Short mmCIF file of C-alpha atoms in Angstrom, two decimals:
data_model
loop_
_atom_site.label_atom_id
_atom_site.label_comp_id
_atom_site.label_asym_id
_atom_site.label_seq_id
_atom_site.Cartn_x
_atom_site.Cartn_y
_atom_site.Cartn_z
CA UNK A 1 -19.19 -6.41 24.61
CA UNK A 2 -20.05 -8.68 21.76
CA UNK A 3 -23.33 -8.15 20.02
CA UNK A 4 -25.20 -10.76 18.00
CA UNK A 5 -26.68 -9.54 14.73
CA UNK A 6 -28.98 -11.74 12.71
CA UNK A 7 -29.58 -10.53 9.20
CA UNK A 8 -32.49 -11.37 6.96
CA UNK A 9 -31.89 -14.46 4.79
CA UNK A 10 -32.49 -13.48 1.20
CA UNK A 11 -33.13 -16.12 -1.43
CA UNK A 12 -35.32 -15.68 -4.50
CA UNK A 13 -36.55 -18.57 -6.64
CA UNK A 14 -34.25 -19.00 -9.60
CA UNK A 15 -31.15 -17.94 -7.66
CA UNK A 16 -30.69 -21.04 -5.54
CA UNK A 17 -27.10 -21.39 -6.73
CA UNK A 18 -26.08 -17.89 -5.65
CA UNK A 19 -22.34 -17.62 -5.15
CA UNK A 20 -22.26 -14.57 -2.89
CA UNK A 21 -22.42 -14.18 0.87
CA UNK A 22 -22.25 -10.81 2.57
CA UNK A 23 -22.18 -9.25 6.03
CA UNK A 24 -24.24 -6.35 4.72
CA UNK A 25 -23.24 -2.85 5.83
CA UNK A 26 -22.12 -2.95 9.47
CA UNK A 27 -22.08 0.50 11.08
CA UNK A 28 -20.02 2.14 13.81
CA UNK A 29 -21.43 5.49 14.88
CA UNK A 30 -22.63 7.75 12.08
CA UNK A 31 -19.69 7.83 9.66
CA UNK A 32 -18.11 4.38 9.46
CA UNK A 33 -19.34 1.17 7.87
CA UNK A 34 -17.77 -2.07 6.71
CA UNK A 35 -19.09 -4.66 4.27
CA UNK A 36 -17.39 -7.97 3.43
CA UNK A 37 -18.74 -9.98 0.49
CA UNK A 38 -17.48 -13.48 -0.30
CA UNK A 39 -17.62 -14.75 -3.89
CA UNK A 40 -17.51 -18.55 -3.96
CA UNK A 41 -16.99 -18.68 -7.73
CA UNK A 42 -13.68 -16.80 -7.59
CA UNK A 43 -12.67 -17.37 -3.93
CA UNK A 44 -12.34 -13.59 -3.61
CA UNK A 45 -13.54 -11.44 -0.71
CA UNK A 46 -14.45 -7.80 -1.37
CA UNK A 47 -14.12 -5.29 1.47
CA UNK A 48 -16.02 -2.00 1.21
CA UNK A 49 -14.87 0.25 4.04
CA UNK A 50 -16.23 3.74 4.68
CA UNK A 51 -14.70 6.06 7.25
CA UNK A 52 -13.75 9.66 8.06
CA UNK A 53 -11.20 11.46 5.87
CA UNK A 54 -9.30 13.04 8.74
CA UNK A 55 -8.29 10.04 10.87
CA UNK A 56 -7.38 6.36 10.76
CA UNK A 57 -10.11 3.75 10.83
CA UNK A 58 -9.82 -0.02 10.97
CA UNK A 59 -11.66 -3.30 10.74
CA UNK A 60 -10.54 -6.56 12.31
CA UNK A 61 -12.07 -9.78 10.99
CA UNK A 62 -11.98 -13.52 11.54
CA UNK A 63 -13.05 -15.66 14.47
CA UNK A 64 -12.53 -14.16 17.92
CA UNK A 65 -14.40 -13.45 21.15
CA UNK A 66 -13.76 -9.83 22.02
CA UNK A 67 -12.63 -6.57 20.49
CA UNK A 68 -9.23 -5.77 19.03
CA UNK A 69 -7.50 -9.00 20.08
CA UNK A 70 -3.85 -9.91 19.59
CA UNK A 71 -2.90 -12.25 16.72
CA UNK A 72 -5.98 -11.34 14.66
CA UNK A 73 -6.10 -10.04 11.10
CA UNK A 74 -6.75 -6.31 10.75
CA UNK A 75 -6.60 -3.63 8.06
CA UNK A 76 -6.54 0.12 8.63
CA UNK A 77 -6.56 3.31 6.55
CA UNK A 78 -3.47 5.42 7.33
CA UNK A 79 -4.39 8.43 5.20
CA UNK A 80 -2.59 7.06 2.14
CA UNK A 81 -3.35 3.37 1.75
CA UNK A 82 -5.04 0.38 3.36
CA UNK A 83 -2.47 -1.32 5.57
CA UNK A 84 -2.54 -5.12 5.89
CA UNK A 85 -1.53 -5.97 9.45
CA UNK A 86 -1.91 -8.25 12.46
CA UNK A 87 -3.15 -6.95 15.78
CA UNK A 88 -0.85 -7.17 18.81
CA UNK A 89 -3.37 -6.08 21.44
CA UNK A 90 -5.05 -3.00 22.85
CA UNK A 91 -2.89 0.11 23.17
CA UNK A 92 -0.31 -0.85 20.56
CA UNK A 93 -0.13 -0.26 16.82
CA UNK A 94 -0.69 -3.37 14.67
CA UNK A 95 2.32 -5.00 13.05
CA UNK A 96 2.38 -4.51 9.28
CA UNK A 97 2.46 -7.70 7.20
CA UNK A 98 5.48 -8.20 4.96
CA UNK A 99 3.12 -8.49 1.96
CA UNK A 100 -0.08 -6.51 1.47
CA UNK A 101 -2.49 -9.04 -0.03
CA UNK A 102 -5.33 -6.54 -0.55
CA UNK A 103 -5.75 -5.16 -4.08
CA UNK A 104 -7.22 -1.70 -4.57
CA UNK A 105 -10.40 -1.50 -6.66
CA UNK A 106 -11.52 2.05 -5.91
CA UNK A 107 -10.58 4.81 -3.47
CA UNK A 108 -13.20 7.56 -3.44
CA UNK A 109 -12.86 10.80 -1.50
CA UNK A 110 -16.45 11.74 -0.63
CA UNK A 111 -15.56 15.09 0.97
CA UNK A 112 -16.72 17.78 1.28
CA UNK A 113 -20.24 16.44 0.97
CA UNK A 114 -19.88 13.85 3.75
CA UNK A 115 -16.30 14.09 5.02
CA UNK A 116 -15.94 10.38 4.31
CA UNK A 117 -13.75 8.14 2.20
CA UNK A 118 -14.96 4.93 0.56
CA UNK A 119 -12.41 2.18 -0.01
CA UNK A 120 -13.03 -0.99 -2.02
CA UNK A 121 -10.36 -3.71 -1.86
CA UNK A 122 -10.25 -7.40 -2.76
CA UNK A 123 -8.26 -10.35 -1.47
CA UNK A 124 -8.19 -14.14 -2.05
CA UNK A 125 -9.92 -16.26 0.60
CA UNK A 126 -6.53 -17.84 1.34
CA UNK A 127 -3.25 -15.96 0.85
CA UNK A 128 -0.81 -18.47 2.30
CA UNK A 129 0.27 -15.86 4.88
CA UNK A 130 0.02 -17.17 8.44
CA UNK A 131 -0.97 -13.66 9.60
CA UNK A 132 -3.98 -13.57 7.26
CA UNK A 133 -7.36 -14.99 8.16
CA UNK A 134 -8.59 -17.68 5.76
CA UNK A 135 -12.19 -17.08 4.66
CA UNK A 136 -14.50 -20.08 4.29
CA UNK A 137 -17.62 -19.67 2.16
CA UNK A 138 -19.34 -22.44 4.15
CA UNK A 139 -19.19 -20.37 7.35
CA UNK A 140 -22.44 -18.77 8.46
CA UNK A 141 -20.90 -16.02 10.62
CA UNK A 142 -17.88 -13.75 10.58
CA UNK A 143 -16.55 -11.80 13.56
CA UNK A 144 -15.86 -8.10 12.92
CA UNK A 145 -14.38 -5.40 15.14
CA UNK A 146 -14.47 -1.81 13.92
CA UNK A 147 -12.60 1.18 15.33
CA UNK A 148 -11.47 4.70 14.49
CA UNK A 149 -9.42 7.40 16.19
CA UNK A 150 -11.43 9.61 18.53
CA UNK A 151 -9.89 12.81 17.08
CA UNK A 152 -8.55 13.93 13.72
CA UNK A 153 -5.23 12.07 13.54
CA UNK A 154 -3.47 9.31 11.63
CA UNK A 155 -1.20 8.51 14.57
CA UNK A 156 -2.08 5.00 15.77
CA UNK A 157 -3.28 5.22 19.36
CA UNK A 158 -6.05 4.13 21.69
CA UNK A 159 -9.27 5.00 19.92
CA UNK A 160 -11.23 5.90 23.04
CA UNK A 161 -14.28 4.39 24.68
CA UNK A 162 -17.10 6.69 23.62
CA UNK A 163 -19.98 5.12 21.74
CA UNK A 164 -18.90 6.81 18.50
CA UNK A 165 -15.25 5.74 18.66
CA UNK A 166 -15.07 2.51 20.66
CA UNK A 167 -14.28 -0.87 19.25
CA UNK A 168 -17.52 -2.49 18.13
CA UNK A 169 -17.27 -6.29 18.04
CA UNK A 170 -19.92 -8.06 16.03
CA UNK A 171 -20.79 -11.66 15.32
CA UNK A 172 -22.30 -11.03 11.88
CA UNK A 173 -24.39 -13.48 9.90
CA UNK A 174 -23.15 -14.11 6.38
CA UNK A 175 -26.25 -13.84 4.23
CA UNK A 176 -26.66 -15.73 1.00
CA UNK A 177 -26.93 -13.07 -1.66
CA UNK A 178 -28.65 -12.69 -4.98
CA UNK A 179 -26.36 -13.06 -7.97
CA UNK A 180 -25.57 -9.76 -9.64
CA UNK A 181 -25.91 -10.09 -13.41
CA UNK A 182 -24.50 -6.65 -14.24
CA UNK A 183 -21.07 -6.09 -15.80
CA UNK A 184 -20.02 -4.47 -12.52
CA UNK A 185 -20.11 -7.93 -10.91
CA UNK A 186 -17.51 -9.24 -13.37
CA UNK A 187 -14.19 -10.37 -11.93
CA UNK A 188 -10.70 -10.48 -13.41
CA UNK A 189 -8.21 -12.99 -12.02
CA UNK A 190 -5.51 -13.86 -11.19
CA UNK A 191 -4.58 -10.31 -10.39
CA UNK A 192 -1.68 -9.52 -10.43
CA UNK A 193 -0.52 -11.87 -13.20
CA UNK A 194 1.99 -12.07 -16.04
CA UNK A 195 -0.67 -10.75 -18.42
CA UNK A 196 -2.81 -13.87 -18.72
CA UNK A 197 -6.18 -13.06 -17.14
CA UNK A 198 -9.58 -14.70 -16.96
CA UNK A 199 -12.64 -12.45 -17.08
CA UNK A 200 -15.65 -14.02 -15.38
CA UNK A 201 -19.01 -12.43 -16.09
CA UNK A 202 -22.65 -13.50 -15.85
CA UNK A 203 -23.85 -11.27 -18.63
CA UNK A 204 -22.97 -10.71 -22.27
CA UNK A 205 -19.56 -9.07 -22.77
CA UNK A 206 -19.06 -7.39 -26.13
CA UNK A 207 -15.65 -5.72 -25.93
CA UNK A 208 -12.67 -5.00 -23.71
CA UNK A 209 -10.61 -1.81 -24.00
CA UNK A 210 -7.21 -1.58 -22.32
CA UNK A 211 -5.95 1.77 -21.02
CA UNK A 212 -2.71 2.70 -19.29
CA UNK A 213 -2.77 4.34 -15.88
CA UNK A 214 -2.76 7.79 -17.55
CA UNK A 215 -5.99 7.02 -19.41
CA UNK A 216 -4.52 6.45 -22.88
CA UNK A 217 -6.21 3.71 -24.95
CA UNK A 218 -3.74 0.93 -25.77
CA UNK A 219 -5.75 -1.99 -27.16
CA UNK A 220 -9.33 -2.91 -28.06
CA UNK A 221 -10.68 -6.45 -28.20
CA UNK A 222 -13.98 -7.81 -29.49
CA UNK A 223 -15.48 -10.77 -27.60
CA UNK A 224 -16.70 -13.48 -29.96
CA UNK A 225 -19.12 -15.29 -27.67
CA UNK A 226 -20.95 -14.90 -24.36
CA UNK A 227 -18.96 -17.45 -22.37
CA UNK A 228 -18.89 -16.81 -18.64
CA UNK A 229 -15.11 -17.37 -18.56
CA UNK A 230 -13.10 -15.43 -21.13
CA UNK A 231 -9.34 -15.91 -21.45
CA UNK A 232 -7.65 -12.54 -21.94
CA UNK A 233 -3.98 -12.23 -22.90
CA UNK A 234 -1.99 -8.99 -22.71
CA UNK A 235 1.43 -10.51 -22.01
CA UNK A 236 2.94 -8.30 -24.71
CA UNK A 237 2.47 -5.23 -22.50
CA UNK A 238 5.21 -4.14 -20.06
CA UNK A 239 4.81 -4.57 -16.31
CA UNK A 240 2.56 -2.01 -14.69
CA UNK A 241 -1.00 -1.03 -13.81
CA UNK A 242 -3.72 -1.03 -16.47
CA UNK A 243 -7.44 -0.30 -16.62
CA UNK A 244 -9.87 -2.57 -18.45
CA UNK A 245 -13.14 -1.13 -19.71
CA UNK A 246 -15.66 -3.96 -20.07
CA UNK A 247 -18.60 -3.08 -22.33
CA UNK A 248 -21.75 -4.45 -23.91
CA UNK A 249 -24.68 -2.71 -25.60
CA UNK A 250 -26.22 -1.47 -22.34
CA UNK A 251 -23.57 -1.51 -19.66
CA UNK A 252 -19.90 -0.86 -18.94
CA UNK A 253 -17.57 -1.08 -15.98
CA UNK A 254 -13.88 -0.58 -15.13
CA UNK A 255 -11.45 -3.09 -13.65
CA UNK A 256 -7.85 -2.45 -12.59
CA UNK A 257 -5.25 -5.11 -13.37
CA UNK A 258 -1.55 -5.42 -12.61
CA UNK A 259 1.03 -7.08 -14.87
CA UNK A 260 4.11 -8.21 -12.96
#
């Protein structure tokens, strides 16, 4: 059964041009939540998905009428990675897309404190893949369906009908958000790229340090001005995964980038 959720509209004077819309944290049972935030400035959607460590969990999104419907976009945690897929209907495993268009930001194992895992992934509004839902910032609602396996298993199967495991289909209001002016809200795009990146930030950025995936410092750059869009070139580095440490006098954050 579909459930209508209306979330509080948040708008504070001085932030009338906010570029974020979010579903807020949508819960299934006691140990699974999903949050989708749309950034109109970068045309990037951020998915924060929390679920149990010992079984698969999934979220389907887009525009649909029921639960896990065929031909709808879905992602699920398989114990190793977030799988980009398209649903083929109840009782069958989703079909994996030929290209995974979701980029990992963080993967945090919260056990043993909570027995949960927190995943943060990003994806462009439009990927050009016919299997992928195209997000539209002008939309006021987004349909979500959440599910997880009823027992500890990563084998894709019917997730059961109990209140703690069933598919929960929601018509969720996308709420205009308040702009985040911390360094954590900075974005780096396109990502992946050939080494030419743009860093977009709404606060002063003083320096950028580049590390390899093993944590070794490779380069350090000083930022000359406080422009919101900073062109950043590391085309001289070989293909691979790198970590950028963005810093100013009071704040710092990490961003992962991929050079193809």
